XYZ file of C-alpha atoms in Angstrom:
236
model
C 41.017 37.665 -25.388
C 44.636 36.511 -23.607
C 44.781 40.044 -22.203
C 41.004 40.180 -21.211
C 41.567 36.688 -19.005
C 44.740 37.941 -17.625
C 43.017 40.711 -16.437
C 40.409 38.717 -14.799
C 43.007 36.196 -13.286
C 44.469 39.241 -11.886
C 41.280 40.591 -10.079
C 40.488 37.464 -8.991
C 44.058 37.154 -7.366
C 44.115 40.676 -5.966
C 40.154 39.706 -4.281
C 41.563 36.930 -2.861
C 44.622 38.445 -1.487
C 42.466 41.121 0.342
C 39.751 38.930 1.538
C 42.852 36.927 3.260
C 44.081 40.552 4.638
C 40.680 40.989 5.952
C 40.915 37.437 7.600
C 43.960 37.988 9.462
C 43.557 41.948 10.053
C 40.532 41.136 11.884
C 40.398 39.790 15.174
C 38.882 36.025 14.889
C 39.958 35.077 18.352
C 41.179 31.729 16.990
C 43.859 30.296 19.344
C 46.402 29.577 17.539
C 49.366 27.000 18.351
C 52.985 27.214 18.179
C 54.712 25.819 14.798
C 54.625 22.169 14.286
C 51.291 21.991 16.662
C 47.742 21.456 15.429
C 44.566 22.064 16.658
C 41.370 21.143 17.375
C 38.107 22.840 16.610
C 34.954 21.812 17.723
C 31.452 23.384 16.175
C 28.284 23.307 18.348
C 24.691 24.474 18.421
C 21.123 23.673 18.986
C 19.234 21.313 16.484
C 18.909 23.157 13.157
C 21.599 25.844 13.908
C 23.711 25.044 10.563
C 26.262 22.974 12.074
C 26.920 20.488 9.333
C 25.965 23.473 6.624
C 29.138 24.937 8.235
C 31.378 21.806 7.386
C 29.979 21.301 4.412
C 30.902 24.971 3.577
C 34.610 24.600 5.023
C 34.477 21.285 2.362
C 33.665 23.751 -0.363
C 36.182 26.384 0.497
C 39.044 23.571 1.533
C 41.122 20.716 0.499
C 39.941 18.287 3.283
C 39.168 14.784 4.403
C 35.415 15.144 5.827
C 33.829 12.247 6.667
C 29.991 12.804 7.020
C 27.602 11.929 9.657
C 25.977 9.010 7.468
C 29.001 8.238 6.308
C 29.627 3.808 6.964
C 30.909 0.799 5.845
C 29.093 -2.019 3.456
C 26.920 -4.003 6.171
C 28.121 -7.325 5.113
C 32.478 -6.662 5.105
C 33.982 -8.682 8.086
C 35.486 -5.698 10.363
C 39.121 -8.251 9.658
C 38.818 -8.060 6.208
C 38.837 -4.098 5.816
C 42.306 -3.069 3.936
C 44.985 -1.324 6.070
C 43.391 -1.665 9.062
C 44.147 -2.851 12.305
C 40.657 -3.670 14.584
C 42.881 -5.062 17.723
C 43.179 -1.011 18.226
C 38.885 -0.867 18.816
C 38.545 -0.211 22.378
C 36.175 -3.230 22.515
C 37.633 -5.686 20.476
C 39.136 -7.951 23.093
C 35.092 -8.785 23.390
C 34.839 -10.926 20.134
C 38.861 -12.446 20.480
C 36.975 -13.592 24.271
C 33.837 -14.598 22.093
C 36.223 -16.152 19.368
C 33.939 -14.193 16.848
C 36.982 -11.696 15.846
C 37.384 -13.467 12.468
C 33.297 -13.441 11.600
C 31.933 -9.929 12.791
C 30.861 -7.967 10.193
C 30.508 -3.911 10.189
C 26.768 -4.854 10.464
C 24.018 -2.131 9.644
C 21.228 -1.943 6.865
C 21.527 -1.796 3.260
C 18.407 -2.151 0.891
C 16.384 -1.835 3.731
C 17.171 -5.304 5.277
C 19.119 -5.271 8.520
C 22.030 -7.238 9.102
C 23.306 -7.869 12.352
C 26.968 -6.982 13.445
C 28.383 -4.260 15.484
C 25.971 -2.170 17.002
C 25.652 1.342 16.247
C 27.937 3.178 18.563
C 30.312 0.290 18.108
C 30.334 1.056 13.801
C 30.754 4.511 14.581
C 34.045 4.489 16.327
C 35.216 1.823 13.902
C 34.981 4.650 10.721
C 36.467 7.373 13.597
C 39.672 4.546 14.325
C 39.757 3.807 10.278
C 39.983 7.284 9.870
C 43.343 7.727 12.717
C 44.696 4.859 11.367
C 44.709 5.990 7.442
C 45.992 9.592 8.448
C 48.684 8.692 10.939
C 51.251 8.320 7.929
C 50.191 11.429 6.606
C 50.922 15.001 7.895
C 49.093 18.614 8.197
C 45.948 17.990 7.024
C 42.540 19.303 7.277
C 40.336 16.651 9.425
C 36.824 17.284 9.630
C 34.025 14.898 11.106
C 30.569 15.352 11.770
C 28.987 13.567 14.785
C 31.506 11.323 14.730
C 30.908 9.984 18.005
C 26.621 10.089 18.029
C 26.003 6.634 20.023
C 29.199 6.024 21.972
C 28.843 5.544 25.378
C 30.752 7.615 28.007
C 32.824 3.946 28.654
C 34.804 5.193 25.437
C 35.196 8.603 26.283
C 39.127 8.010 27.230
C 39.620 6.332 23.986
C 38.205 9.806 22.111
C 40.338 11.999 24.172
C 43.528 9.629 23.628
C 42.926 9.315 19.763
C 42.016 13.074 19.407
C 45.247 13.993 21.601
C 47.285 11.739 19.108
C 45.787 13.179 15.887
C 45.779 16.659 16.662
C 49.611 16.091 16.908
C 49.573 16.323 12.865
C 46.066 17.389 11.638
C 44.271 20.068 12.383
C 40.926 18.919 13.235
C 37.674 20.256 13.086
C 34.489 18.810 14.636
C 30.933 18.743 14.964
C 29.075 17.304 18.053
C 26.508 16.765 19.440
C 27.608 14.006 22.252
C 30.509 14.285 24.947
C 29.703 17.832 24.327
C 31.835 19.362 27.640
C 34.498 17.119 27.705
C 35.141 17.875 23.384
C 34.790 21.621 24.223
C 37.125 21.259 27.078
C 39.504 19.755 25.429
C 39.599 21.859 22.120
C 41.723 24.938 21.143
C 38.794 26.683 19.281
C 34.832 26.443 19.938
C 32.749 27.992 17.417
C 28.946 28.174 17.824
C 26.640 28.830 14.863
C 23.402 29.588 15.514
C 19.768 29.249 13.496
C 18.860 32.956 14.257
C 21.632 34.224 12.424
C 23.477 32.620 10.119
C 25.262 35.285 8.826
C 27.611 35.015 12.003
C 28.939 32.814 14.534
C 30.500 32.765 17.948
C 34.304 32.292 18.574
C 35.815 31.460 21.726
C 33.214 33.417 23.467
C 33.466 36.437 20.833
C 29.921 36.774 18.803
C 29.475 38.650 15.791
C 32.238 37.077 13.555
C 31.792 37.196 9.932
C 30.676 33.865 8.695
C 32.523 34.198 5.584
C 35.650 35.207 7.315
C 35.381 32.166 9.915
C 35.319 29.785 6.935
C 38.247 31.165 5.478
C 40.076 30.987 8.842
C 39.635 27.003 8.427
C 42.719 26.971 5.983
C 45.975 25.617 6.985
C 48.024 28.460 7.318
C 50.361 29.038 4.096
C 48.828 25.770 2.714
C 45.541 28.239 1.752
C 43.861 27.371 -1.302
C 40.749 28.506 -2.571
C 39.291 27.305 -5.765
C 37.685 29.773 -8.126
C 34.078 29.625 -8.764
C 31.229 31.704 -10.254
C 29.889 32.851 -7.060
C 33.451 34.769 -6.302
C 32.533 37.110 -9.510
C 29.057 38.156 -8.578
């Protein structure tokens, strides 16, 4: 039986080693960055192309932070009250030290179907995208992917994206879906890839069309920080 599951340990290693030749043999027309650089990734397509089934598949295949489009905060939690975090970074926050309301606001939303009043919903949304900068920036190299994380902000906090983005990037590689500030994300970004709902089998890279699905998952990884974990659907 021990020599039976080395055996399979070894195929599985030997798959896996090949399927990573196959990654980097093949042209994926990922830009890549010098050492020490990250980059940023942003995913588009029409409604119902796949977009978050494609970060939901890089979660899969991926040690990652992904924060999910419905992702939020309990309603009722006073924005000064969240743990290690600083709101006096929100682009808007100078609004309720004005209003004197700084120490009352609450995250605001609906839970059990009653609504409570707080920030609105744009406002909410770039409070989880500034909790999220402000928990990672102690951190290094990791995978960062968000899904609509900025669906409702106005284009008044378009410079704060671009700043934050600019300053994350520095140490995580970041990978994005959006479907708001769509040219100024795309012009900003290292790597577009568009997935489409006619085929799902491939997507579009940099302009390239026709890449391997699979292979652009794969491609997610950080570098020599790969890891894959073993499931049944890698034996079939």
């Amino acid at each position: 039986h021990s020599q039976s599951l080395l055996l399979l340990i070894y195929h599985i290693r030997t798959y896996f080693i090949l399927l990573r030749k196959r990654v980097e043999n093949n042209s994926l027309c990922f830009t890549t960055t010098p050492s020490g650089i990250m980059t940023l990734t942003v995913c588009v397509g029409s409604s119902g192309s796949g977009k978050t089934t494609f970060l939901n598949d890089v979660h899969k295949s991926h040690k990652c932070t992904y924060i999910r489009q419905y992702h939020n905060l309990r309603p009722y939690i006073a924005v000064s009250a969240i743990p290690n975090f600083d709101p006096s970074k929100l682009p808007y926050w100078d609004i309720y030290i004005k209003e004197k309301k700084e120490k009352s606001i609450i995250v605001g939303g609906t839970i059990a179907g009653q609504y409570m009043a707080g920030l609105s919903g744009g406002q909410r949304k770039l409070l989880l995208f500034e909790l999220i900068c402000q928990r990672t920036a102690a951190q290094d190299n990791q995978l960062i992917v968000l899904d609509e994380p900025f669906a409702g902000v106005t284009d008044d906090f378009v410079p704060f994206i671009v700043k934050r983005l600019n300053e994350m990037r520095k140490k995580h590689n970041i990978l994005l879906v959006t479907n708001d500030h769509v040219a100024t994300l795309k012009k900003m970004a290292d790597n577009i890839v568009t997935v489409s709902a006619i085929d799902r089998t491939k997507v579009k890279i940099n302009g390239k069309a026709g890449v391997d699905r699979q292979l652009a998952l794969l491609a997610m990884s950080i570098g020599d920080d790969y890891k894959h974990t073993a499931n049944n659907s890698d034996l079939q």
